[in-house]
Coordinates of C-alpha atoms and ligand atoms in Angstrom, one line a residue:
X1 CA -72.5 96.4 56.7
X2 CA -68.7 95.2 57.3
X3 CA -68.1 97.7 60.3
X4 CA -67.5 93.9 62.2
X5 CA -63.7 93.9 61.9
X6 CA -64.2 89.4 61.4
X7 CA -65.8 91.0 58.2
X8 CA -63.4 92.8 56.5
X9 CA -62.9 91.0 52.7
X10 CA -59.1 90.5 53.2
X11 CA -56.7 88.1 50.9
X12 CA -54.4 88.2 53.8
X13 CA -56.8 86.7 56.4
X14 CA -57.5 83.7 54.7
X15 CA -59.6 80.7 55.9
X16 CA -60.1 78.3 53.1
X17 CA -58.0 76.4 51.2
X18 CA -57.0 78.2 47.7
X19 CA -57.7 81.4 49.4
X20 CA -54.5 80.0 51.7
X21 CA -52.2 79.0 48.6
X22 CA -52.8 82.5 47.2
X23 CA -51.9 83.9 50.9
X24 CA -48.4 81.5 50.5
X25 CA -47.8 82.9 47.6
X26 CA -48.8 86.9 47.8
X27 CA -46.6 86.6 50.6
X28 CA -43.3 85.1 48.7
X29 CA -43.9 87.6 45.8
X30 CA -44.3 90.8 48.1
X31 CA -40.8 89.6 50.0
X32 CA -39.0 89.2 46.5
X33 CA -40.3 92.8 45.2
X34 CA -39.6 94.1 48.2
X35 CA -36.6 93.1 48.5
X36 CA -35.7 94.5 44.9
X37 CA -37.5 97.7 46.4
X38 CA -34.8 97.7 49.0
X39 CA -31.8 97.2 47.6
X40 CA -32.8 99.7 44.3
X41 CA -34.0 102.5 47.1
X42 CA -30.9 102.0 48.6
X43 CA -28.3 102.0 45.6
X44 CA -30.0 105.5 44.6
X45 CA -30.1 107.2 47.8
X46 CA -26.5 105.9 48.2
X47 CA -25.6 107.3 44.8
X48 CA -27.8 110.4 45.2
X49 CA -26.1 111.8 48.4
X50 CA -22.3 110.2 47.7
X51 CA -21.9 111.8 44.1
X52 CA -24.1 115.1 44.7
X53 CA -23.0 118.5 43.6
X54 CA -20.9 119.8 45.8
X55 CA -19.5 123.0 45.9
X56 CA -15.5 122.6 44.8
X57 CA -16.7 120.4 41.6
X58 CA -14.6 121.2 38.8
X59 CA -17.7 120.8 36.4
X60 CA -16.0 117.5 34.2
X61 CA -18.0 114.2 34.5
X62 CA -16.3 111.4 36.3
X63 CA -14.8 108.3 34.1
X64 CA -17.2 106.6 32.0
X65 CA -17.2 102.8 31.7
X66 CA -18.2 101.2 28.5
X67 CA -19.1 97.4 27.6
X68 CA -18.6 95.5 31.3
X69 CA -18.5 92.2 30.7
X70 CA -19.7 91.2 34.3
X71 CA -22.0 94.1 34.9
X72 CA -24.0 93.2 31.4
X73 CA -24.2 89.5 32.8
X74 CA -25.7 90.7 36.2
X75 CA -28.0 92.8 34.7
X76 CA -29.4 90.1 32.2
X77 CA -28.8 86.7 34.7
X78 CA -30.1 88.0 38.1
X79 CA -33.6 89.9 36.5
X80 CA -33.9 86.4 34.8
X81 CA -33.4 84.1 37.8
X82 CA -35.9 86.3 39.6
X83 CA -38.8 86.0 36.9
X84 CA -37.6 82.7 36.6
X85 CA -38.6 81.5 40.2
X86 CA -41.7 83.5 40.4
X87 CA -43.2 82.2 37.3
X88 CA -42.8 79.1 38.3
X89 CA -44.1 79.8 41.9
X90 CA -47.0 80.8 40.3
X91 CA -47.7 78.1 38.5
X92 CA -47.4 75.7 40.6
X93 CA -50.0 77.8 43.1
X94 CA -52.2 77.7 39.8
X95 CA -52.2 73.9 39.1
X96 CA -52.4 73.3 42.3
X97 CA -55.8 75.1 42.9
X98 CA -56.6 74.2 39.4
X99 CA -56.2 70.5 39.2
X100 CA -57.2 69.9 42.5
X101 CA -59.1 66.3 42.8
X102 CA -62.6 66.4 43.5
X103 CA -63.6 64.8 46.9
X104 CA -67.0 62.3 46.6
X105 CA -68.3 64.4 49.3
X106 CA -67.8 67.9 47.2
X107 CA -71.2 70.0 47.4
X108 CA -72.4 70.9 44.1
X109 CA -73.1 74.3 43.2
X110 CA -74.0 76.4 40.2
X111 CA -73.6 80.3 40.6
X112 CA -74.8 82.2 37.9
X113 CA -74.2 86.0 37.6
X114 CA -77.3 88.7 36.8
X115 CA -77.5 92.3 36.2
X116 CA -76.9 92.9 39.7
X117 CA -77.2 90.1 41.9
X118 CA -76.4 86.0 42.2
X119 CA -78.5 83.1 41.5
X120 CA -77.2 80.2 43.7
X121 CA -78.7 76.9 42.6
X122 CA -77.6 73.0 44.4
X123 CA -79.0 71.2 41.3
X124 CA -78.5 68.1 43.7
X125 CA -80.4 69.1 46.3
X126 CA -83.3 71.2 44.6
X127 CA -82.5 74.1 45.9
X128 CA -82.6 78.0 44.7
X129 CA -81.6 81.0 46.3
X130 CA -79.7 84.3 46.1
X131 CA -76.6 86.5 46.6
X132 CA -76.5 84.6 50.0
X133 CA -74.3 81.3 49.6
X134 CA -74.4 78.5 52.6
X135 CA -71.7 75.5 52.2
X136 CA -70.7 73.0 55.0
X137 CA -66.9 73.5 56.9
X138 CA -64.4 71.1 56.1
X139 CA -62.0 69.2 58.3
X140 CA -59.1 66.9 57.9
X141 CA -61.2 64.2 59.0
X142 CA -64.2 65.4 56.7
X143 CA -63.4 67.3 53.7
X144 CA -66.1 69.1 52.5
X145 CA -65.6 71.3 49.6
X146 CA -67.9 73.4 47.8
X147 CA -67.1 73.3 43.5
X148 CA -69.0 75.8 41.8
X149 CA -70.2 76.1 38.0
X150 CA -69.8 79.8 37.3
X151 CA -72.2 81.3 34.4
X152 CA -73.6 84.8 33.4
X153 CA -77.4 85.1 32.0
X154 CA -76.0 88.7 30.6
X155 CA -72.4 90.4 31.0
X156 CA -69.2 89.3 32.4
X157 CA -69.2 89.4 36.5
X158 CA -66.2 88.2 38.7
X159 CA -67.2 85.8 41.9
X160 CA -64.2 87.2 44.6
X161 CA -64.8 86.2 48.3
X162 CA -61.0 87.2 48.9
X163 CA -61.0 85.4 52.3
X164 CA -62.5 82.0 50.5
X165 CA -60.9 81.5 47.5
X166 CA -59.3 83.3 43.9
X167 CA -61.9 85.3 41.6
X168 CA -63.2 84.2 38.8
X169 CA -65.1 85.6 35.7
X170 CA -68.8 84.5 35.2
X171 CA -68.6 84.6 31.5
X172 CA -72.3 84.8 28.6
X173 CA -72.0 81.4 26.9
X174 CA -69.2 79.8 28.9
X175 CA -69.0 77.8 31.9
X176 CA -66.0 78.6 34.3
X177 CA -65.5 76.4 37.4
X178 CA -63.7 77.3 40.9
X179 CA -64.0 75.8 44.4
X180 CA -63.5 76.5 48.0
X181 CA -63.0 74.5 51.0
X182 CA -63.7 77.1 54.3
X183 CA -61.8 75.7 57.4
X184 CA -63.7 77.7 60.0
X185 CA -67.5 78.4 60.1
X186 CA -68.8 82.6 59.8
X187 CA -70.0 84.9 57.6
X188 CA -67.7 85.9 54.7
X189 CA -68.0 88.8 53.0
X190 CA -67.5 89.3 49.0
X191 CA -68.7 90.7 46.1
X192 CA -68.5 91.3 41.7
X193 CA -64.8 92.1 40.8
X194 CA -65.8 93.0 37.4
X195 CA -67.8 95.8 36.3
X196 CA -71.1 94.9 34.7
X197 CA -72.8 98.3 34.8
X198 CA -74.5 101.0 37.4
X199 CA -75.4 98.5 40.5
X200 CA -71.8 96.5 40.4
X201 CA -71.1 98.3 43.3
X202 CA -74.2 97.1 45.0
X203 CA -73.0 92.9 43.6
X204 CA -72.9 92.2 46.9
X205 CA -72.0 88.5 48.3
X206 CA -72.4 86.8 51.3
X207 CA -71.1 83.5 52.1
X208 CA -72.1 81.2 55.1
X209 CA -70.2 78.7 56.2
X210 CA -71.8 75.8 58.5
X211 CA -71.0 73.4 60.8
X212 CA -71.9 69.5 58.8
X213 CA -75.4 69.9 60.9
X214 CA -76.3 73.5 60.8
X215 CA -75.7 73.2 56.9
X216 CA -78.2 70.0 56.9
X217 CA -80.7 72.1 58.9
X218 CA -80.4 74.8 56.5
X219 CA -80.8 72.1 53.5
X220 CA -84.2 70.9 54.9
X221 CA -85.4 74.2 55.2
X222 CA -84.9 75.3 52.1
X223 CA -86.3 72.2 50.8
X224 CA -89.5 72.2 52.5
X225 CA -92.3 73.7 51.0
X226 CA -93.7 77.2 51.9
X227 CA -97.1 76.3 53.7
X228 CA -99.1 79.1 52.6
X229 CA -100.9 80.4 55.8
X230 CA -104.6 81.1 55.1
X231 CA -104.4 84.5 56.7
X232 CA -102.0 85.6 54.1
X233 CA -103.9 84.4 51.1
X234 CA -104.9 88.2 49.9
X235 CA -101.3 89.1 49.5
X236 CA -100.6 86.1 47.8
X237 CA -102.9 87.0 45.6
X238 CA -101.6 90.1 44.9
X239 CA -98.5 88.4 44.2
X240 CA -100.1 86.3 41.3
X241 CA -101.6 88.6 39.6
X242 CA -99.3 91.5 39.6
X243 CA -96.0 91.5 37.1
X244 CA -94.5 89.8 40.4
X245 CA -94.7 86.2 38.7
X246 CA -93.0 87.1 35.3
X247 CA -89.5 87.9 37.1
X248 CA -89.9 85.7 40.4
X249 CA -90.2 81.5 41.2
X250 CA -92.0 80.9 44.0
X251 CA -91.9 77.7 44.6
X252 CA -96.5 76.3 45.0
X253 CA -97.2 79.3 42.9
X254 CA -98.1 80.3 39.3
X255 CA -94.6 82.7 39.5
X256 CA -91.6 81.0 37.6
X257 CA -89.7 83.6 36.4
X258 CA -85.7 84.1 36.4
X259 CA -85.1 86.8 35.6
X260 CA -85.0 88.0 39.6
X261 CA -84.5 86.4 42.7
X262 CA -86.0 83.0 43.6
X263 CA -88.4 84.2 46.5
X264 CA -89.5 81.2 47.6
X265 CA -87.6 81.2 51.1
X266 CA -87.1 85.1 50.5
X267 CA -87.2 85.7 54.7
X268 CA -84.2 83.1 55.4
X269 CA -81.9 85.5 53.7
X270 CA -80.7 88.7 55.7
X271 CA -80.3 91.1 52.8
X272 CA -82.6 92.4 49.8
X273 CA -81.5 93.4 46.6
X274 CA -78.2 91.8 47.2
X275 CA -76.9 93.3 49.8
X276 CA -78.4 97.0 49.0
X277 CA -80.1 96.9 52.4
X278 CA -81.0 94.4 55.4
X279 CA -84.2 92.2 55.1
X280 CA -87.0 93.2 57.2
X281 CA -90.6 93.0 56.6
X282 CA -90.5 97.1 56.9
X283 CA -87.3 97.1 54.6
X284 CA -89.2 94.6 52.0
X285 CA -92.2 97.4 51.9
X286 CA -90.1 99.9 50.6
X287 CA -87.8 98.2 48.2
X288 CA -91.3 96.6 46.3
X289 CA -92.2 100.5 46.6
X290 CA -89.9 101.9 45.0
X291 CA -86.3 99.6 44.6
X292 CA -84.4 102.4 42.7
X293 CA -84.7 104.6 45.4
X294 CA -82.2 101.8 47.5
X295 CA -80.2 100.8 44.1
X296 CA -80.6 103.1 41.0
X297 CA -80.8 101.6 38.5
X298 CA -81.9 98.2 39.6
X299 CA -84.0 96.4 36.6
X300 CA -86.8 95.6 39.3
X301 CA -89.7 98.7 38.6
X302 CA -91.7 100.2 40.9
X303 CA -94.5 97.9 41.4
X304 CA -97.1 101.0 42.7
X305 CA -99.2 98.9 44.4
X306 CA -102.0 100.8 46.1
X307 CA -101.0 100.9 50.2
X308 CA -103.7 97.9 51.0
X309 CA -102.4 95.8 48.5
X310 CA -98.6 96.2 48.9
X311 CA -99.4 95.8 52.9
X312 CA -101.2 92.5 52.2
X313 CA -98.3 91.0 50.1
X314 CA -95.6 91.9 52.5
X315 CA -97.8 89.7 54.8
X316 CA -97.5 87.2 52.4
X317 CA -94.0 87.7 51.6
X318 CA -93.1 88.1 55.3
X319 CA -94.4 84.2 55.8
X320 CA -91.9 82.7 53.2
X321 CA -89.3 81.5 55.7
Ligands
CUA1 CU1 -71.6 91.9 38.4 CU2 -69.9 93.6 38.6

């Protein structure tokens, strides 16, 4: 789905704050080590093709030198210096990101890591969702940063959106924090950096970044209610009494499970079984089907719904906007 070249995860196209700072600072270390690269390459190739064999050698081995005062000091003082600067380069980059004050108009989030997707929750605003993350854009003359809560309801996961900000490990029984602050609205593309078993590949993560209004909008749809259209009652049904509502929330009825996705707005997001394949009503029939046959492995089963029954909740399901 990244064939859009916008797309491509890249750390050196940033477009948020700490994702810039690491930019700053990738960029200082490459130039010192390549610079090292440079003059090394060039001392051996210099050595390699001045002092070759050549045919008239007499066979002795040139004069040795033993104990240099001033080669031993260059060797020890200019390795030093060089370490020196970029450990404290680096540092700095990390307080900075790390101590960075939080604005009264941050945006709360709490991200929290499953076997193999993302539950997104705005504990101020009452909202759940999945793998797909909105946050507002933030300018100079309103700063509006996202800072996240990062947990893990089983293994260790990593949170990298490399054009957004650092990764960070969603520990069990620890609560991490990182933040971002996007400076131009799109789609941004990320996913787990740590492996936490078959599906990490398919971890997928897609962030949205709004303008102030379009991320309002999104709040107040997220926030309202699903109405529950009497021509999709059957599947709804279906729905709550199948093994649906021991994994699934959604949000007016009996299902309040976590251990899956919160479904209750399940058709505002563009991908299922994040990111495994795009959200259609078509798409939806066969993942409830058979899920492993889009992401083996995938803790969701098989539901084997008889065809009637699976049509009439993907009715139902196809209503939750
Ligand atoms: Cu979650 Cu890798």
């Amino acid at each position: 789905m990244a064939a859009d070249p916008t797309l491509v995860p890249s750390i050196f196209k940033p477009e948020s704050t700490p994702a810039d700072a690491i930019h700053q600072l990738s960029l200082f270390t490459l130039a010192i080590t390549g610079g090292i690269f440079a003059v090394v390459f060039c001392l051996i190739a210099y050595a390699a093709i001045r002092f070759r064999r050549r045919a008239n050698d007499d066979g002795k081995e040139p004069p040795q030198v033993y104990g240099s005062g001033p080669v031993e000091m260059a060797w020890t003082v200019v390795p030093l210096v060089i370490v020196a600067v970029l450990a404290l380069a680096t540092a700095r980059v990390i307080q900075e990101v790390q101590n960075a004050p939080r604005p009264k108009s941050a945006l709360d989030v709490q991200v929290i890591g499953h076997q193999w997707w993302w539950e997104i929750r705005y504990p101020k605003l009452g909202i759940v969702t999945a793998n797909e993350l909105h946050v507002p854009v933030s300018n100079s003359r309103k700063r509006a940063p996202t800072f996240m809560e990062l947990l893990s309801a089983d293994v260790a996961h990593s949170f990298w959106v490399p054009r957004l900000a650092g990764k960070t490990d969603l520990i069990p029984n620890r609560v991490n924090h990182m933040w971002m602050e996007p400076t131009r609205t799109g789609l941004f593309l990320g996913q787990c950096a740590e492996y936490c078993g078959t599906e990490h590949a398919k971890m997928l993560l897609r962030v949205y970044v709004h303008t102030p209004d379009d991320f309002e909008r999104w709040v107040n749809e997220q926030k309202a209610i699903a109405t529950g259209d009497p021509k999709v009652a059957a599947g709804r049904l279906v729905f709550e009494r199948t093994a649906c509502i021991n994994c699934h929330t959604l949000n007016g009825t009996v299902g309040n499970g976590r251990f899956g996705p919160d479904l209750t707005h399940l058709m505002s997001r563009e991908t299922l079984g994040s990111g495994a394949l795009k959200n259609s009503p078509e798409n939806l029939r066969a993942w409830i089907n058979s899920p492993s046959e889009f992401k083996p492995g995938v803790l969701m089963p098989a539901m084997n719904l008889p065809a009637t029954e699976l049509d009439q909740l993907v009715a139902y399901l196809a209503t939750l906007k």
